[in-house]
Coordinates of C-alpha atoms in Angstrom, one line a residue:
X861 CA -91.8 127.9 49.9
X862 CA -91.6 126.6 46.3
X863 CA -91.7 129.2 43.5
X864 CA -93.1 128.4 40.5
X865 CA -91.3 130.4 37.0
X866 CA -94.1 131.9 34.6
X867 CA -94.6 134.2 31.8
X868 CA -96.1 137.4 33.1
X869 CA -99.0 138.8 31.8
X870 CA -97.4 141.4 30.4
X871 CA -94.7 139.4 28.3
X872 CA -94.4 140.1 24.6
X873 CA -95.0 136.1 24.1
X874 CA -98.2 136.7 25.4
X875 CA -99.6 139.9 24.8
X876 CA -99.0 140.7 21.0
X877 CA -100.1 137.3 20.5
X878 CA -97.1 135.6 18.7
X879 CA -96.8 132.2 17.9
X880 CA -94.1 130.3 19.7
X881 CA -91.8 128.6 17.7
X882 CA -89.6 126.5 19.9
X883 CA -88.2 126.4 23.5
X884 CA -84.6 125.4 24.4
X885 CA -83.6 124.5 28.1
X886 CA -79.9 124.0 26.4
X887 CA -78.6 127.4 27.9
X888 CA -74.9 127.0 27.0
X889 CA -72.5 123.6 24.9
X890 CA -72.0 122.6 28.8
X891 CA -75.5 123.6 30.4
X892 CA -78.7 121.8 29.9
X893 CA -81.7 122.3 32.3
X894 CA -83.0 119.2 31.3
X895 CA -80.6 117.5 32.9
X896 CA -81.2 118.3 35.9
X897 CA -81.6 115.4 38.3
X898 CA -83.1 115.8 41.7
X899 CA -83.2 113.0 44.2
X900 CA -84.5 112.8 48.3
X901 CA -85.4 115.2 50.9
X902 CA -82.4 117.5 49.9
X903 CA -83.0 117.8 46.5
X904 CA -79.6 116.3 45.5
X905 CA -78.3 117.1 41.9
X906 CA -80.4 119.9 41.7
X907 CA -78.9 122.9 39.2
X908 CA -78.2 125.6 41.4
X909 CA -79.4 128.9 40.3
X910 CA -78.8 133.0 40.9
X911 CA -81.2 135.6 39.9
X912 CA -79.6 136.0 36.7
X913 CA -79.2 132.5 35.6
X914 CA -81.0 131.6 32.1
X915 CA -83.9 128.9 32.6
X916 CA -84.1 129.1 28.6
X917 CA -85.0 130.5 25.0
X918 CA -87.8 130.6 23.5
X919 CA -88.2 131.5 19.8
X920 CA -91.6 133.2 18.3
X921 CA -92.2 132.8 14.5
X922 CA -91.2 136.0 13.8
X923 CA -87.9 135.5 14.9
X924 CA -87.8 137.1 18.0
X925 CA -85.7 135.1 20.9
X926 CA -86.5 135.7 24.6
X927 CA -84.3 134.5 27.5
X928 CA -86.0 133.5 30.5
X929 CA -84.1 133.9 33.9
X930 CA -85.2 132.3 37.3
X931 CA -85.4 135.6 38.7
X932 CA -84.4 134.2 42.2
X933 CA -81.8 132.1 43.8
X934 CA -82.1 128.8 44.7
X935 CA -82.4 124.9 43.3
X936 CA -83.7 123.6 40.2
X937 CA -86.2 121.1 41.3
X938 CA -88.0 120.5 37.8
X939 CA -88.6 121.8 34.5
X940 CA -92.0 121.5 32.4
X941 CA -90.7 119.3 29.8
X942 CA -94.4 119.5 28.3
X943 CA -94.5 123.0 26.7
X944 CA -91.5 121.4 24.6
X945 CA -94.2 119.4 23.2
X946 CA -96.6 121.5 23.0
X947 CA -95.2 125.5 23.2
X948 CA -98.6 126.8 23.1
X949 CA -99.3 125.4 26.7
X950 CA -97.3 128.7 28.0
X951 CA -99.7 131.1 26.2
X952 CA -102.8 129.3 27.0
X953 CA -102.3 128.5 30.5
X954 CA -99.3 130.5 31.3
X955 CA -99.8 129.9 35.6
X956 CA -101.1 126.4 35.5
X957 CA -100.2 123.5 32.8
X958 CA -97.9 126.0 30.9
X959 CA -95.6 126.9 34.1
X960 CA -91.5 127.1 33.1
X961 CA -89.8 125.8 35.8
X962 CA -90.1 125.0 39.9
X963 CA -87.4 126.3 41.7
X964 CA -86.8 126.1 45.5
X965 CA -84.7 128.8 47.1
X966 CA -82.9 128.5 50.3
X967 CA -85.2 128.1 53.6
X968 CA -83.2 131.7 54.9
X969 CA -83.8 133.5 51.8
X970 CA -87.5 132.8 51.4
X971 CA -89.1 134.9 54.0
X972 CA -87.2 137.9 52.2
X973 CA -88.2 136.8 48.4
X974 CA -91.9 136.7 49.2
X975 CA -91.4 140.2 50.9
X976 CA -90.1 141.4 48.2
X977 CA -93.2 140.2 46.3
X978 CA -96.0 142.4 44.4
X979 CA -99.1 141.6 45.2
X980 CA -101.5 140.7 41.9
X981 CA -102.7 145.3 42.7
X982 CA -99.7 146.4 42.7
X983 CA -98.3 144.6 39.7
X984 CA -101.5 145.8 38.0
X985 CA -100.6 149.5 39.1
X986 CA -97.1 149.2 37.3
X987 CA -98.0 148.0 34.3
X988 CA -100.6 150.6 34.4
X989 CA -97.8 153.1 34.9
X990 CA -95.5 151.8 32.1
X991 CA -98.0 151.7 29.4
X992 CA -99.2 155.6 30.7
X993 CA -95.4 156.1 30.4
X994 CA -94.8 154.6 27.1
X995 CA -97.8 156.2 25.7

């Protein structure tokens, strides 16, 4: 039921091959996903989130800034505070070690969110059709 936030393959960061500069979970002067703090079985203190809601920034060395949002609704539970250390974690292992952020959404809403999931075929068949389109 947990989703984990990731840079997709097809990302800019990670396909033209740009070094990454810094990333900045400070979203707004009041907002910082960093300090989010989740305790017990309820996931108390957890940030909640909406589809739209900035996880954070990250900045390439050629000055380029991309926003990342959660993409779905539900709770903060964590953040990979380790790609702040080292940024290049999210372009060398973008799905495991260099992961963004964990969010659980709510238990009524998750049956519909994976639904609404591509499977790893069909996300290969659009980005087959945007680069046939951009082209």
């Amino acid at each position: 039921r947990i989703c984990v936030i990731t840079l997709a393959e097809a990302h800019p960061l990670l396909r033209s091959g740009k070094t990454i500069k810094n990333i900045n979970y400070q979203i707004s002067a009041n907002c910082s996903r960093l300090q989010n703090k989740v305790s017990g079985k309820s996931k108390r203190g957890a940030q909640f989130l909406t589809e739209l809601a900035p996880l954070c920034r990250i900045s390439s060395s050629d000055g380029e800034e991309y926003t990342i949002y959660s993409c779905i609704r539900g709770r903060l539970i964590e953040v990979n505070e380790n790609i702040l250390s080292n940024p290049a974690l999210l372009q060398e292992k973008p799905s495991t070690e260099g992961y963004i952020a964990v969010v659980l959404p709510k238990f009524e809403e998750s049956k519909s969110i994976t639904q609404g999931l591509l499977t790893q075929k069909e996300y290969e068949e659009v980005l087959l059709k945007r680069r046939s389109s951009a082209s």
